[in-house]
């Protein structure tokens, strides 16, 4: 049910990324949107970041990827850590504002994929791979 509430709010979603740029999901309409929630202390999160970064680069023409770092204390440390582990796509620092849009995550990592119409096409708590994300945007049935 939480996913349905979040989907209804997507068109008004706007958060600033760590570069100070607004990330508006309404501006991404017509693209696949991958939102990945992670934390610096989460080993599975760190493991999947290079795969997500490769996917973001290779599929840049039809997708947008956004990372949301949760459970952080120091903005500069999180940004430096993300760069070190290969996080090359836009990143938002999780706040009350992001939680209002997406709700509280039940576990990390969590990835939500929205289709070009803005509907949730896939949601998973646990790691994702580049290959899995590619299958999703090709319209393959995945579990």
Tab-separated table of C-alpha atoms in Angstrom:
chain	number	residue	atom	x	y	z
A	1	UNK	CA	0.000	0.000	0.000
A	2	UNK	CA	2.882	2.357	0.768
A	3	UNK	CA	4.151	1.991	-2.811
A	4	UNK	CA	0.770	3.103	-4.134
A	5	UNK	CA	0.822	6.212	-1.955
A	6	UNK	CA	4.347	7.050	-3.117
A	7	UNK	CA	3.369	6.594	-6.773
A	8	UNK	CA	0.544	9.100	-6.410
A	9	UNK	CA	2.967	11.713	-5.101
A	10	UNK	CA	5.683	11.263	-7.722
A	11	UNK	CA	4.622	14.016	-10.076
A	12	UNK	CA	5.193	16.625	-7.355
A	13	UNK	CA	8.509	15.076	-6.200
A	14	UNK	CA	11.380	17.518	-6.018
A	15	UNK	CA	14.572	17.182	-3.995
A	16	UNK	CA	17.981	18.760	-4.379
A	17	UNK	CA	20.896	16.481	-5.072
A	18	UNK	CA	24.340	16.864	-3.521
A	19	UNK	CA	25.404	19.054	-6.471
A	20	UNK	CA	22.574	21.458	-5.634
A	21	UNK	CA	20.525	20.503	-8.704
A	22	UNK	CA	16.810	19.840	-8.385
A	23	UNK	CA	15.760	16.268	-9.068
A	24	UNK	CA	12.149	16.370	-10.223
A	25	UNK	CA	10.553	13.101	-11.195
A	26	UNK	CA	8.013	15.056	-13.244
A	27	UNK	CA	10.937	16.194	-15.442
A	28	UNK	CA	11.860	12.554	-16.030
A	29	UNK	CA	8.518	11.574	-17.549
A	30	UNK	CA	9.020	9.381	-20.585
A	31	UNK	CA	12.135	7.786	-19.063
A	32	UNK	CA	12.596	4.790	-16.832
A	33	UNK	CA	13.491	6.040	-13.354
A	34	UNK	CA	15.552	3.965	-10.939
A	35	UNK	CA	15.637	5.155	-7.326
A	36	UNK	CA	18.110	3.317	-5.109
A	37	UNK	CA	18.188	3.739	-1.331
A	38	UNK	CA	21.467	2.916	0.378
A	39	UNK	CA	23.703	3.691	3.369
A	40	UNK	CA	27.463	3.783	3.897
A	41	UNK	CA	27.319	1.003	6.528
A	42	UNK	CA	25.344	-1.361	4.255
A	43	UNK	CA	27.705	-3.872	2.577
A	44	UNK	CA	25.137	-5.112	0.011
A	45	UNK	CA	24.401	-1.468	-0.892
A	46	UNK	CA	28.071	-0.778	-1.574
A	47	UNK	CA	28.373	-3.975	-3.615
A	48	UNK	CA	25.590	-2.946	-6.022
A	49	UNK	CA	26.635	0.692	-6.589
A	50	UNK	CA	29.166	-0.028	-9.401
A	51	UNK	CA	26.556	-2.120	-11.254
A	52	UNK	CA	23.948	0.625	-10.903
A	53	UNK	CA	26.505	3.214	-12.077
A	54	UNK	CA	27.342	1.104	-15.163
A	55	UNK	CA	23.623	0.724	-15.899
A	56	UNK	CA	23.072	4.488	-15.516
A	57	UNK	CA	25.896	5.249	-17.947
A	58	UNK	CA	24.952	2.651	-20.559
A	59	UNK	CA	21.219	3.412	-20.472
A	60	UNK	CA	21.449	7.208	-20.098
A	61	UNK	CA	19.348	7.798	-23.205
A	62	UNK	CA	16.261	6.099	-21.751
A	63	UNK	CA	16.741	6.088	-17.980
A	64	UNK	CA	17.448	8.317	-15.042
A	65	UNK	CA	19.033	6.937	-11.882
A	66	UNK	CA	18.917	8.597	-8.499
A	67	UNK	CA	20.629	7.391	-5.341
A	68	UNK	CA	19.257	8.343	-1.945
A	69	UNK	CA	21.741	8.001	0.903
A	70	UNK	CA	20.018	7.245	4.186
A	71	UNK	CA	21.228	7.237	7.777
A	72	UNK	CA	24.062	9.727	7.304
A	73	UNK	CA	25.710	12.136	9.729
A	74	UNK	CA	28.161	14.189	7.677
A	75	UNK	CA	27.333	15.360	4.146
A	76	UNK	CA	30.955	15.729	3.008
A	77	UNK	CA	31.873	12.253	4.284
A	78	UNK	CA	28.911	10.640	2.491
A	79	UNK	CA	29.765	12.409	-0.782
A	80	UNK	CA	33.434	11.386	-0.538
A	81	UNK	CA	32.490	7.802	0.341
A	82	UNK	CA	30.018	7.589	-2.546
A	83	UNK	CA	32.654	8.786	-5.009
A	84	UNK	CA	35.156	6.255	-3.631
A	85	UNK	CA	32.772	3.323	-4.191
A	86	UNK	CA	31.822	4.363	-7.731
A	87	UNK	CA	28.564	6.287	-7.191
A	88	UNK	CA	28.503	8.435	-10.357
A	89	UNK	CA	24.790	9.196	-10.711
A	90	UNK	CA	22.904	11.998	-8.907
A	91	UNK	CA	22.611	11.521	-5.170
A	92	UNK	CA	20.171	12.967	-2.669
A	93	UNK	CA	20.807	12.886	1.046
A	94	UNK	CA	17.783	11.273	2.654
A	95	UNK	CA	15.795	13.682	4.812
A	96	UNK	CA	12.280	14.123	6.116
A	97	UNK	CA	11.376	15.461	2.642
A	98	UNK	CA	12.481	12.292	0.860
A	99	UNK	CA	10.768	10.140	3.472
A	100	UNK	CA	7.492	12.003	2.864
A	101	UNK	CA	7.687	11.051	-0.814
A	102	UNK	CA	8.857	7.449	-0.530
A	103	UNK	CA	7.968	6.455	3.008
A	104	UNK	CA	10.347	4.768	5.422
A	105	UNK	CA	12.417	1.977	3.914
A	106	UNK	CA	11.981	-1.401	5.588
A	107	UNK	CA	15.483	-2.527	4.654
A	108	UNK	CA	18.524	-1.598	2.605
A	109	UNK	CA	19.321	-1.580	-0.168
A	110	UNK	CA	15.908	-0.882	-1.676
A	111	UNK	CA	15.403	-0.111	-5.341
A	112	UNK	CA	12.240	1.185	-6.978
A	113	UNK	CA	11.929	1.295	-10.773
A	114	UNK	CA	9.267	3.486	-12.380
A	115	UNK	CA	8.166	2.965	-15.949
A	116	UNK	CA	8.087	5.888	-18.422
A	117	UNK	CA	4.493	6.656	-17.363
A	118	UNK	CA	5.587	7.058	-13.733
A	119	UNK	CA	4.100	3.817	-12.411
A	120	UNK	CA	6.052	1.421	-10.229
A	121	UNK	CA	7.291	-1.387	-12.463
A	122	UNK	CA	9.552	-3.087	-9.917
A	123	UNK	CA	10.457	-2.785	-6.260
A	124	UNK	CA	12.958	-4.823	-4.300
A	125	UNK	CA	14.629	-4.791	-0.926
A	126	UNK	CA	17.975	-6.468	-1.534
A	127	UNK	CA	20.672	-6.070	-4.145
A	128	UNK	CA	20.055	-5.475	-7.818
A	129	UNK	CA	22.406	-5.976	-10.740
A	130	UNK	CA	22.946	-4.180	-14.016
A	131	UNK	CA	21.547	-7.209	-15.812
A	132	UNK	CA	18.379	-7.223	-13.700
A	133	UNK	CA	17.792	-3.515	-14.347
A	134	UNK	CA	18.331	-4.077	-18.084
A	135	UNK	CA	15.755	-6.878	-18.062
A	136	UNK	CA	13.240	-4.622	-16.320
A	137	UNK	CA	13.530	-1.810	-18.864
A	138	UNK	CA	13.253	-4.348	-21.700
A	139	UNK	CA	9.886	-5.291	-20.234
A	140	UNK	CA	10.873	-8.794	-19.197
A	141	UNK	CA	9.005	-10.377	-16.314
A	142	UNK	CA	11.279	-10.480	-13.280
A	143	UNK	CA	10.658	-11.592	-9.727
